[in-house]
Amino acid sequence: QVQLVESGGGLVQAGGSLRLSCAASGRTVSRYAMGWFRQTPGKDREFVAAISGSGGTTNFADTVKGRFTISRGNAKNTVYLQMNKLKPEDMAVYYCAATRGVVSGSRADYDYWGQGTQVTVSS
């Protein structure tokens, strides 16, 4: 079983930065690919970024490329989403997810989910 806890959300002005963290617990969590998704009211949860278990492979949604980065801590059980140049359209609840499979942008491929953290961007 894998448990995921997100933190780091909050209120930021447009153009600012935030770093989200996802702390993962579980015996083999370091082998799991991890992803970030986001959701706004009335919309589907959408892919943001993902990283492989080793940290060597990453993938980003086109909407965040060049602004967001994803990384893993040294112990591989923490995943970070660094968000720069935030825009009002980035405002959402951000969810961390883990998959036994490879890096993926599909929600259906993820086995475990966190509770989410709110990111609010003021214009």
Short mmCIF file of N, CA, C and O in Angstrom, two decimals:
data_model
loop_
_atom_site.label_atom_id
_atom_site.label_comp_id
_atom_site.label_asym_id
_atom_site.label_seq_id
_atom_site.Cartn_x
_atom_site.Cartn_y
_atom_site.Cartn_z
N GLN A 1 0.85 -1.19 0.00
CA GLN A 1 0.00 0.00 0.00
C GLN A 1 0.88 1.24 0.00
O GLN A 1 1.92 1.28 0.65
N VAL A 2 0.48 2.23 -0.74
CA VAL A 2 1.21 3.49 -0.83
C VAL A 2 0.30 4.62 -0.37
O VAL A 2 -0.86 4.69 -0.77
N GLN A 3 0.83 5.47 0.47
CA GLN A 3 0.09 6.65 0.91
C GLN A 3 0.81 7.89 0.43
O GLN A 3 2.06 7.97 0.50
N LEU A 4 0.05 8.85 -0.04
CA LEU A 4 0.61 10.07 -0.61
C LEU A 4 0.03 11.28 0.11
O LEU A 4 -1.20 11.37 0.29
N VAL A 5 0.89 12.20 0.50
CA VAL A 5 0.45 13.41 1.19
C VAL A 5 1.07 14.61 0.49
O VAL A 5 2.30 14.76 0.48
N GLU A 6 0.23 15.48 -0.04
CA GLU A 6 0.70 16.68 -0.72
C GLU A 6 0.79 17.85 0.26
O GLU A 6 0.05 17.90 1.25
N SER A 7 1.67 18.77 -0.04
CA SER A 7 1.78 20.00 0.73
C SER A 7 2.37 21.08 -0.16
O SER A 7 2.88 20.78 -1.25
N GLY A 8 2.29 22.33 0.32
CA GLY A 8 2.92 23.41 -0.41
C GLY A 8 1.99 24.31 -1.18
O GLY A 8 2.41 25.32 -1.75
N GLY A 9 0.72 23.94 -1.23
CA GLY A 9 -0.22 24.79 -1.93
C GLY A 9 -0.45 26.10 -1.19
O GLY A 9 -0.02 26.27 -0.04
N GLY A 10 -1.11 27.03 -1.85
CA GLY A 10 -1.39 28.31 -1.21
C GLY A 10 -1.79 29.35 -2.23
O GLY A 10 -2.13 29.03 -3.37
N LEU A 11 -1.72 30.59 -1.78
CA LEU A 11 -2.10 31.73 -2.61
C LEU A 11 -0.85 32.42 -3.14
O LEU A 11 0.07 32.70 -2.36
N VAL A 12 -0.83 32.70 -4.42
CA VAL A 12 0.32 33.37 -5.03
C VAL A 12 -0.19 34.30 -6.12
O VAL A 12 -1.23 34.05 -6.73
N GLN A 13 0.54 35.37 -6.34
CA GLN A 13 0.18 36.29 -7.42
C GLN A 13 0.61 35.73 -8.76
O GLN A 13 1.60 34.97 -8.84
N ALA A 14 -0.08 36.12 -9.79
CA ALA A 14 0.32 35.72 -11.14
C ALA A 14 1.76 36.14 -11.39
O ALA A 14 2.17 37.24 -11.02
N GLY A 15 2.51 35.23 -11.98
CA GLY A 15 3.93 35.46 -12.22
C GLY A 15 4.82 34.92 -11.12
O GLY A 15 6.05 34.85 -11.29
N GLY A 16 4.22 34.55 -10.00
CA GLY A 16 4.98 34.03 -8.87
C GLY A 16 5.26 32.55 -8.98
O GLY A 16 4.98 31.91 -10.00
N SER A 17 5.82 32.01 -7.89
CA SER A 17 6.23 30.60 -7.87
C SER A 17 5.72 29.91 -6.62
O SER A 17 5.51 30.54 -5.58
N LEU A 18 5.54 28.62 -6.74
CA LEU A 18 5.22 27.75 -5.61
C LEU A 18 5.91 26.41 -5.84
O LEU A 18 6.12 26.01 -6.99
N ARG A 19 6.25 25.74 -4.75
CA ARG A 19 6.76 24.38 -4.86
C ARG A 19 5.87 23.45 -4.08
O ARG A 19 5.71 23.60 -2.88
N LEU A 20 5.30 22.49 -4.78
CA LEU A 20 4.48 21.47 -4.14
C LEU A 20 5.36 20.26 -3.80
O LEU A 20 6.28 19.93 -4.55
N SER A 21 5.02 19.63 -2.71
CA SER A 21 5.72 18.41 -2.30
C SER A 21 4.72 17.28 -2.15
O SER A 21 3.57 17.49 -1.77
N CYS A 22 5.18 16.09 -2.43
CA CYS A 22 4.37 14.90 -2.24
C CYS A 22 5.23 13.88 -1.50
O CYS A 22 6.22 13.39 -2.04
N ALA A 23 4.84 13.61 -0.27
CA ALA A 23 5.56 12.62 0.54
C ALA A 23 4.87 11.28 0.38
O ALA A 23 3.67 11.15 0.65
N ALA A 24 5.63 10.30 -0.07
CA ALA A 24 5.09 8.97 -0.33
C ALA A 24 5.63 7.98 0.70
O ALA A 24 6.82 7.99 1.01
N SER A 25 4.76 7.15 1.21
CA SER A 25 5.19 6.10 2.15
C SER A 25 4.80 4.75 1.59
O SER A 25 3.76 4.59 0.95
N GLY A 26 5.64 3.78 1.84
CA GLY A 26 5.42 2.43 1.32
C GLY A 26 6.75 1.79 1.05
O GLY A 26 7.74 2.46 0.77
N ARG A 27 6.78 0.50 1.12
CA ARG A 27 8.05 -0.21 1.09
C ARG A 27 8.83 -0.01 -0.19
O ARG A 27 10.04 0.15 -0.18
N THR A 28 8.13 -0.01 -1.33
CA THR A 28 8.83 0.07 -2.61
C THR A 28 8.48 1.33 -3.39
O THR A 28 8.58 1.36 -4.60
N VAL A 29 8.08 2.36 -2.68
CA VAL A 29 7.59 3.55 -3.36
C VAL A 29 8.65 4.18 -4.25
O VAL A 29 8.32 4.84 -5.24
N SER A 30 9.89 4.00 -3.92
CA SER A 30 10.95 4.61 -4.73
C SER A 30 10.98 4.04 -6.14
O SER A 30 11.57 4.63 -7.03
N ARG A 31 10.35 2.91 -6.37
CA ARG A 31 10.32 2.31 -7.70
C ARG A 31 9.14 2.80 -8.53
O ARG A 31 9.07 2.55 -9.73
N TYR A 32 8.22 3.49 -7.90
CA TYR A 32 7.01 3.91 -8.58
C TYR A 32 7.25 5.18 -9.39
O TYR A 32 7.94 6.10 -8.92
N ALA A 33 6.66 5.24 -10.55
CA ALA A 33 6.59 6.52 -11.25
C ALA A 33 5.54 7.38 -10.55
O ALA A 33 4.56 6.87 -10.01
N MET A 34 5.79 8.67 -10.52
CA MET A 34 4.91 9.59 -9.81
C MET A 34 4.43 10.67 -10.76
O MET A 34 5.17 11.11 -11.65
N GLY A 35 3.22 11.13 -10.51
CA GLY A 35 2.68 12.17 -11.36
C GLY A 35 1.93 13.22 -10.57
O GLY A 35 1.56 13.01 -9.41
N TRP A 36 1.78 14.37 -11.20
CA TRP A 36 0.93 15.45 -10.67
C TRP A 36 -0.20 15.70 -11.65
O TRP A 36 0.02 15.78 -12.87
N PHE A 37 -1.38 15.82 -11.10
CA PHE A 37 -2.57 16.16 -11.87
C PHE A 37 -3.23 17.35 -11.19
O PHE A 37 -2.94 17.65 -10.04
N ARG A 38 -4.14 18.00 -11.90
CA ARG A 38 -4.86 19.11 -11.29
C ARG A 38 -6.31 19.10 -11.76
O ARG A 38 -6.63 18.57 -12.84
N GLN A 39 -7.14 19.70 -10.94
CA GLN A 39 -8.57 19.69 -11.24
C GLN A 39 -9.22 20.97 -10.75
O GLN A 39 -8.94 21.43 -9.63
N THR A 40 -10.08 21.52 -11.59
CA THR A 40 -10.90 22.67 -11.22
C THR A 40 -12.35 22.23 -11.23
O THR A 40 -12.71 21.24 -11.89
N PRO A 41 -13.21 22.94 -10.51
CA PRO A 41 -14.62 22.54 -10.42
C PRO A 41 -15.26 22.39 -11.80
O PRO A 41 -15.12 23.26 -12.66
N GLY A 42 -15.95 21.27 -11.98
CA GLY A 42 -16.67 21.03 -13.22
C GLY A 42 -15.83 20.50 -14.36
O GLY A 42 -16.35 20.27 -15.46
N LYS A 43 -14.54 20.33 -14.11
CA LYS A 43 -13.67 19.84 -15.18
C LYS A 43 -13.02 18.52 -14.76
O LYS A 43 -12.91 18.19 -13.59
N ASP A 44 -12.57 17.78 -15.77
CA ASP A 44 -11.86 16.54 -15.50
C ASP A 44 -10.49 16.82 -14.90
O ASP A 44 -9.89 17.87 -15.14
N ARG A 45 -10.00 15.84 -14.17
CA ARG A 45 -8.65 15.95 -13.64
C ARG A 45 -7.67 15.81 -14.80
O ARG A 45 -7.75 14.86 -15.58
N GLU A 46 -6.75 16.75 -14.90
CA GLU A 46 -5.84 16.77 -16.05
C GLU A 46 -4.39 16.57 -15.63
O GLU A 46 -3.97 16.97 -14.54
N PHE A 47 -3.67 15.97 -16.52
CA PHE A 47 -2.25 15.68 -16.30
C PHE A 47 -1.42 16.96 -16.29
O PHE A 47 -1.66 17.88 -17.09
N VAL A 48 -0.45 17.01 -15.39
CA VAL A 48 0.47 18.14 -15.32
C VAL A 48 1.89 17.69 -15.61
O VAL A 48 2.55 18.22 -16.51
N ALA A 49 2.38 16.73 -14.84
CA ALA A 49 3.78 16.29 -15.00
C ALA A 49 3.94 14.91 -14.37
O ALA A 49 3.16 14.52 -13.51
N ALA A 50 4.98 14.20 -14.81
CA ALA A 50 5.27 12.89 -14.24
C ALA A 50 6.76 12.64 -14.27
O ALA A 50 7.49 13.23 -15.08
N ILE A 51 7.20 11.73 -13.39
CA ILE A 51 8.62 11.40 -13.30
C ILE A 51 8.76 9.92 -13.00
O ILE A 51 7.96 9.34 -12.27
N SER A 52 9.78 9.32 -13.57
CA SER A 52 10.01 7.89 -13.37
C SER A 52 10.57 7.62 -11.97
O SER A 52 10.97 8.54 -11.25
N GLY A 53 10.62 6.34 -11.61
CA GLY A 53 11.13 5.95 -10.31
C GLY A 53 12.57 6.40 -10.10
O GLY A 53 12.96 6.83 -9.01
N SER A 54 13.36 6.32 -11.14
CA SER A 54 14.77 6.72 -11.04
C SER A 54 14.95 8.23 -11.12
O SER A 54 16.00 8.76 -10.77
N GLY A 55 13.93 8.90 -11.60
CA GLY A 55 14.04 10.35 -11.81
C GLY A 55 14.62 10.71 -13.16
O GLY A 55 14.74 11.89 -13.48
N GLY A 56 14.96 9.71 -13.95
CA GLY A 56 15.64 9.98 -15.21
C GLY A 56 14.73 10.34 -16.36
O GLY A 56 15.19 10.86 -17.38
N THR A 57 13.45 10.07 -16.21
CA THR A 57 12.49 10.37 -17.27
C THR A 57 11.39 11.26 -16.72
O THR A 57 10.85 10.99 -15.66
N THR A 58 11.09 12.32 -17.44
CA THR A 58 10.01 13.21 -17.04
C THR A 58 9.12 13.50 -18.24
O THR A 58 9.52 13.32 -19.40
N ASN A 59 7.92 13.94 -17.94
CA ASN A 59 6.96 14.27 -18.98
C ASN A 59 6.10 15.42 -18.46
O ASN A 59 5.78 15.46 -17.27
N PHE A 60 5.74 16.33 -19.35
CA PHE A 60 4.97 17.50 -18.96
C PHE A 60 3.83 17.75 -19.92
O PHE A 60 3.95 17.48 -21.12
N ALA A 61 2.76 18.28 -19.40
CA ALA A 61 1.69 18.77 -20.25
C ALA A 61 2.20 19.99 -21.01
O ALA A 61 3.02 20.76 -20.49
N ASP A 62 1.69 20.18 -22.21
CA ASP A 62 2.14 21.32 -23.01
C ASP A 62 1.88 22.65 -22.32
O ASP A 62 2.63 23.61 -22.49
N THR A 63 0.82 22.69 -21.53
CA THR A 63 0.42 23.94 -20.88
C THR A 63 1.40 24.40 -19.80
O THR A 63 1.37 25.57 -19.41
N VAL A 64 2.26 23.50 -19.35
CA VAL A 64 3.19 23.87 -18.27
C VAL A 64 4.65 23.74 -18.67
O VAL A 64 5.54 24.09 -17.89
N LYS A 65 4.91 23.24 -19.86
CA LYS A 65 6.30 23.09 -20.31
C LYS A 65 7.02 24.41 -20.27
O LYS A 65 6.50 25.44 -20.70
N GLY A 66 8.24 24.37 -19.75
CA GLY A 66 9.04 25.58 -19.66
C GLY A 66 8.77 26.40 -18.41
O GLY A 66 9.53 27.33 -18.10
N ARG A 67 7.70 26.09 -17.68
CA ARG A 67 7.38 26.82 -16.45
C ARG A 67 7.46 25.93 -15.21
O ARG A 67 7.82 26.40 -14.14
N PHE A 68 7.10 24.67 -15.36
CA PHE A 68 7.09 23.72 -14.24
C PHE A 68 8.22 22.72 -14.40
O PHE A 68 8.58 22.33 -15.50
N THR A 69 8.76 22.30 -13.27
CA THR A 69 9.71 21.18 -13.26
C THR A 69 9.27 20.18 -12.20
O THR A 69 8.61 20.54 -11.22
N ILE A 70 9.66 18.93 -12.40
CA ILE A 70 9.34 17.87 -11.46
C ILE A 70 10.64 17.17 -11.08
O ILE A 70 11.52 16.98 -11.92
N SER A 71 10.76 16.81 -9.83
CA SER A 71 11.97 16.15 -9.37
C SER A 71 11.65 15.24 -8.20
O SER A 71 10.57 15.32 -7.61
N ARG A 72 12.60 14.38 -7.88
CA ARG A 72 12.46 13.48 -6.73
C ARG A 72 13.58 13.77 -5.75
O ARG A 72 14.70 14.13 -6.15
N GLY A 73 13.27 13.59 -4.47
CA GLY A 73 14.29 13.74 -3.46
C GLY A 73 15.30 12.62 -3.52
O GLY A 73 15.11 11.62 -4.22
N ASN A 74 16.37 12.75 -2.78
CA ASN A 74 17.45 11.76 -2.82
C ASN A 74 16.98 10.37 -2.44
O ASN A 74 17.46 9.37 -2.98
N ALA A 75 16.05 10.27 -1.53
CA ALA A 75 15.53 8.98 -1.11
C ALA A 75 14.43 8.48 -2.04
O ALA A 75 13.91 7.38 -1.85
N LYS A 76 14.10 9.28 -3.03
CA LYS A 76 13.12 8.93 -4.07
C LYS A 76 11.71 8.79 -3.53
O LYS A 76 10.82 8.39 -4.28
N ASN A 77 11.47 9.09 -2.25
CA ASN A 77 10.12 8.95 -1.74
C ASN A 77 9.42 10.29 -1.58
O ASN A 77 8.33 10.37 -0.99
N THR A 78 10.03 11.35 -2.07
CA THR A 78 9.38 12.66 -2.11
C THR A 78 9.49 13.19 -3.52
O THR A 78 10.55 13.09 -4.15
N VAL A 79 8.39 13.72 -4.02
CA VAL A 79 8.36 14.29 -5.36
C VAL A 79 7.97 15.76 -5.25
O VAL A 79 7.08 16.11 -4.46
N TYR A 80 8.65 16.58 -6.02
CA TYR A 80 8.43 18.01 -5.98
C TYR A 80 7.91 18.49 -7.33
O TYR A 80 8.33 18.01 -8.38
N LEU A 81 7.03 19.46 -7.26
CA LEU A 81 6.60 20.15 -8.47
C LEU A 81 6.90 21.64 -8.26
O LEU A 81 6.25 22.30 -7.46
N GLN A 82 7.91 22.11 -8.96
CA GLN A 82 8.27 23.52 -8.91
C GLN A 82 7.49 24.25 -9.98
O GLN A 82 7.62 23.93 -11.17
N MET A 83 6.69 25.19 -9.56
CA MET A 83 5.82 25.92 -10.49
C MET A 83 6.25 27.37 -10.55
O MET A 83 6.19 28.08 -9.53
N ASN A 84 6.70 27.80 -11.70
CA ASN A 84 7.15 29.17 -11.90
C ASN A 84 6.24 29.87 -12.90
O ASN A 84 5.53 29.23 -13.66
N LYS A 85 6.31 31.18 -12.88
CA LYS A 85 5.52 32.00 -13.81
C LYS A 85 4.06 31.56 -13.80
O LYS A 85 3.45 31.34 -14.86
N LEU A 86 3.50 31.44 -12.63
CA LEU A 86 2.14 30.95 -12.49
C LEU A 86 1.13 31.90 -13.13
O LEU A 86 1.30 33.13 -13.09
N LYS A 87 0.11 31.28 -13.70
CA LYS A 87 -0.94 32.03 -14.37
C LYS A 87 -2.26 31.75 -13.66
O LYS A 87 -2.41 30.71 -13.01
N PRO A 88 -3.25 32.62 -13.80
CA PRO A 88 -4.55 32.35 -13.19
C PRO A 88 -5.14 31.00 -13.62
O PRO A 88 -5.81 30.34 -12.83
N GLU A 89 -4.85 30.59 -14.84
CA GLU A 89 -5.39 29.31 -15.31
C GLU A 89 -4.70 28.10 -14.68
O GLU A 89 -5.13 26.96 -14.89
N ASP A 90 -3.64 28.33 -13.93
CA ASP A 90 -3.00 27.23 -13.19
C ASP A 90 -3.71 26.95 -11.87
O ASP A 90 -3.41 25.97 -11.19
N MET A 91 -4.63 27.82 -11.51
CA MET A 91 -5.34 27.65 -10.24
C MET A 91 -6.18 26.38 -10.28
O MET A 91 -6.98 26.18 -11.19
N ALA A 92 -5.97 25.52 -9.27
CA ALA A 92 -6.65 24.22 -9.23
C ALA A 92 -6.28 23.52 -7.94
O ALA A 92 -5.40 23.98 -7.20
N VAL A 93 -6.92 22.40 -7.70
CA VAL A 93 -6.45 21.47 -6.69
C VAL A 93 -5.46 20.53 -7.37
O VAL A 93 -5.78 19.95 -8.41
N TYR A 94 -4.28 20.42 -6.80
CA TYR A 94 -3.22 19.60 -7.38
C TYR A 94 -3.13 18.29 -6.61
O TYR A 94 -3.06 18.29 -5.38
N TYR A 95 -3.10 17.20 -7.36
CA TYR A 95 -3.06 15.86 -6.79
C TYR A 95 -1.77 15.16 -7.19
O TYR A 95 -1.35 15.22 -8.35
N CYS A 96 -1.21 14.47 -6.24
CA CYS A 96 -0.07 13.60 -6.48
C CYS A 96 -0.58 12.18 -6.70
O CYS A 96 -1.57 11.77 -6.06
N ALA A 97 0.08 11.44 -7.57
CA ALA A 97 -0.36 10.08 -7.86
C ALA A 97 0.86 9.19 -8.10
O ALA A 97 1.92 9.68 -8.48
N ALA A 98 0.68 7.90 -7.87
CA ALA A 98 1.76 6.94 -8.05
C ALA A 98 1.28 5.77 -8.89
O ALA A 98 0.14 5.33 -8.77
N THR A 99 2.20 5.27 -9.72
CA THR A 99 1.88 4.12 -10.56
C THR A 99 2.99 3.10 -10.53
O THR A 99 4.17 3.47 -10.51
N ARG A 100 2.60 1.84 -10.56
CA ARG A 100 3.60 0.76 -10.64
C ARG A 100 4.19 0.70 -12.05
O ARG A 100 5.21 0.05 -12.26
N GLY A 101 3.54 1.34 -12.97
CA GLY A 101 3.98 1.30 -14.35
C GLY A 101 4.99 2.38 -14.68
O GLY A 101 5.65 2.94 -13.81
N VAL A 102 5.08 2.69 -15.95
CA VAL A 102 6.02 3.69 -16.43
C VAL A 102 5.38 5.07 -16.37
O VAL A 102 4.19 5.21 -16.09
N VAL A 103 6.18 6.07 -16.66
CA VAL A 103 5.69 7.44 -16.68
C VAL A 103 4.50 7.54 -17.63
O VAL A 103 4.55 7.07 -18.76
N SER A 104 3.44 8.16 -17.15
CA SER A 104 2.21 8.22 -17.94
C SER A 104 1.48 9.52 -17.69
O SER A 104 1.53 10.08 -16.60
N GLY A 105 0.77 9.96 -18.71
CA GLY A 105 -0.07 11.14 -18.59
C GLY A 105 -1.54 10.79 -18.44
O GLY A 105 -2.38 11.70 -18.45
N SER A 106 -1.83 9.52 -18.28
CA SER A 106 -3.22 9.07 -18.18
C SER A 106 -3.60 8.78 -16.73
O SER A 106 -2.92 8.03 -16.03
N ARG A 107 -4.70 9.36 -16.30
CA ARG A 107 -5.19 9.12 -14.94
C ARG A 107 -5.40 7.63 -14.66
O ARG A 107 -5.15 7.15 -13.55
N ALA A 108 -5.87 6.93 -15.66
CA ALA A 108 -6.23 5.52 -15.49
C ALA A 108 -5.02 4.65 -15.16
O ALA A 108 -5.19 3.54 -14.63
N ASP A 109 -3.83 5.13 -15.43
CA ASP A 109 -2.63 4.33 -15.18
C ASP A 109 -2.13 4.44 -13.74
O ASP A 109 -1.23 3.72 -13.36
N TYR A 110 -2.69 5.33 -12.97
CA TYR A 110 -2.20 5.57 -11.62
C TYR A 110 -3.01 4.78 -10.59
O TYR A 110 -4.24 4.73 -10.66
N ASP A 111 -2.28 4.20 -9.66
CA ASP A 111 -2.87 3.29 -8.68
C ASP A 111 -3.21 3.96 -7.35
O ASP A 111 -4.10 3.50 -6.63
N TYR A 112 -2.48 4.99 -7.01
CA TYR A 112 -2.66 5.64 -5.71
C TYR A 112 -2.73 7.14 -5.90
O TYR A 112 -2.04 7.71 -6.76
N TRP A 113 -3.54 7.78 -5.04
CA TRP A 113 -3.75 9.22 -5.14
C TRP A 113 -3.70 9.85 -3.75
O TRP A 113 -4.10 9.25 -2.76
N GLY A 114 -3.19 11.09 -3.73
CA GLY A 114 -3.25 11.88 -2.52
C GLY A 114 -4.57 12.62 -2.43
O GLY A 114 -5.43 12.50 -3.31
N GLN A 115 -4.71 13.40 -1.36
CA GLN A 115 -5.96 14.13 -1.12
C GLN A 115 -6.00 15.47 -1.83
O GLN A 115 -7.07 16.08 -1.93
N GLY A 116 -4.88 15.95 -2.29
CA GLY A 116 -4.86 17.21 -3.04
C GLY A 116 -4.46 18.40 -2.20
O GLY A 116 -4.63 18.41 -0.98
N THR A 117 -3.93 19.41 -2.88
CA THR A 117 -3.58 20.67 -2.24
C THR A 117 -4.01 21.80 -3.16
O THR A 117 -3.81 21.73 -4.38
N GLN A 118 -4.60 22.82 -2.58
CA GLN A 118 -5.17 23.91 -3.37
C GLN A 118 -4.08 24.92 -3.76
O GLN A 118 -3.31 25.37 -2.90
N VAL A 119 -4.08 25.29 -5.02
CA VAL A 119 -3.23 26.36 -5.51
C VAL A 119 -4.13 27.46 -6.05
O VAL A 119 -4.95 27.21 -6.94
N THR A 120 -3.97 28.64 -5.50
CA THR A 120 -4.77 29.78 -5.92
C THR A 120 -3.85 30.84 -6.49
O THR A 120 -2.88 31.24 -5.83
N VAL A 121 -4.15 31.31 -7.69
CA VAL A 121 -3.33 32.31 -8.36
C VAL A 121 -4.19 33.55 -8.57
O VAL A 121 -5.21 33.49 -9.26
N SER A 122 -3.77 34.64 -8.00
CA SER A 122 -4.51 35.89 -8.14
C SER A 122 -3.94 36.70 -9.30
O SER A 122 -2.73 36.75 -9.51
N SER A 123 -4.83 37.33 -10.02
CA SER A 123 -4.39 38.12 -11.20
C SER A 123 -4.19 39.57 -10.83
O SER A 123 -4.50 40.01 -9.74
#
